[in-house]
XYZ file of C-alpha atoms in Angstrom:
82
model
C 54.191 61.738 -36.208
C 51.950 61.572 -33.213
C 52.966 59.628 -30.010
C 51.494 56.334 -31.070
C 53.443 56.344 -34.343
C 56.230 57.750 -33.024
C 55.898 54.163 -30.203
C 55.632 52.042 -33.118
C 58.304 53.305 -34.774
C 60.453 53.031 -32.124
C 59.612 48.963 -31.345
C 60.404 48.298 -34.953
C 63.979 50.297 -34.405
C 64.936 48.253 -31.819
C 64.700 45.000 -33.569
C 67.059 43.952 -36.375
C 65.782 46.384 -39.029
C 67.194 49.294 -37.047
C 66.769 52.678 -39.101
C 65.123 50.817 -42.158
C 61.910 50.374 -39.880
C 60.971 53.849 -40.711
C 60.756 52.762 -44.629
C 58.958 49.817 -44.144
C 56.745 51.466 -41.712
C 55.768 54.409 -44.066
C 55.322 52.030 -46.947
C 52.771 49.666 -45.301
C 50.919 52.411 -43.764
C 50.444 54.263 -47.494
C 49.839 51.107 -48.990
C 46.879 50.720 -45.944
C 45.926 54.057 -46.641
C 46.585 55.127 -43.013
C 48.726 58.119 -42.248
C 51.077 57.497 -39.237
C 51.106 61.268 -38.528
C 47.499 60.618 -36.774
C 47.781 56.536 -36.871
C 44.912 55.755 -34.059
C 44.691 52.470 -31.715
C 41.986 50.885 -34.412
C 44.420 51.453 -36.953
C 47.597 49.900 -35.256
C 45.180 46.785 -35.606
C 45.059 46.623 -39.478
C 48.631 47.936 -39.280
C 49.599 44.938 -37.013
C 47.967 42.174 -39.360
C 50.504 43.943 -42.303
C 53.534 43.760 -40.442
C 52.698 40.300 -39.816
C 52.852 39.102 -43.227
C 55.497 41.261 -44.136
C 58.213 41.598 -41.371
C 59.097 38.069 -41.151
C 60.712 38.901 -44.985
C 63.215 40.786 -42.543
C 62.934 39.632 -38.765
C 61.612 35.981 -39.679
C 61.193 35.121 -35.772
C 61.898 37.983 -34.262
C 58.195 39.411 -36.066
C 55.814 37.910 -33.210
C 57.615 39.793 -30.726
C 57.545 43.017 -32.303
C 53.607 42.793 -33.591
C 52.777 41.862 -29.725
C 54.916 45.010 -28.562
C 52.924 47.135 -31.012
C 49.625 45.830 -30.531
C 50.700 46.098 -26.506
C 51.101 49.663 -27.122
C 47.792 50.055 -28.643
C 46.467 49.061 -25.934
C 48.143 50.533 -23.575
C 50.011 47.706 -22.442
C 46.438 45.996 -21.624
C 47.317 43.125 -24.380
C 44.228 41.317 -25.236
C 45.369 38.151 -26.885
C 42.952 36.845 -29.836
């Protein structure tokens, strides 16, 4: 896993799902067709919009925090809010 998905992972660890993060995380990114050994910033993007419809399932209000700290690290902490 490069650094970025190695970052992402580690967000989603530190929330409630603890070690399950890294199954949801590989499932949404081959469902996306993305491969989080060489995830990119565009990607976390696409990623980010997933998680978002899927992570409140498991965080329900804890998911906005988590999808700002990933897209955060995307961007190398240079947030851009849309």
């Amino acid at each position: 896993m490069n650094e970025l998905g190695t970052g992402i992972l580690k967000i989603m660890e530190g929330s409630s799902l603890g070690r399950m993060s890294v199954y949801i995380l590989s499932k949404q990114t081959t469902d996306l067709g993305l491969d989080l050994n060489n995830i990119t910033p565009d990607q976390v993007s696409v990623l980010a919009i997933r998680l978002k419809t899927v992570l409140p399932f498991f965080l329900a209000d804890e998911t906005e925090d988590i999808v700002k700290n990933i897209k955060r690290l995307a961007t190398n902490g240079n947030m851009v809010m849309k």
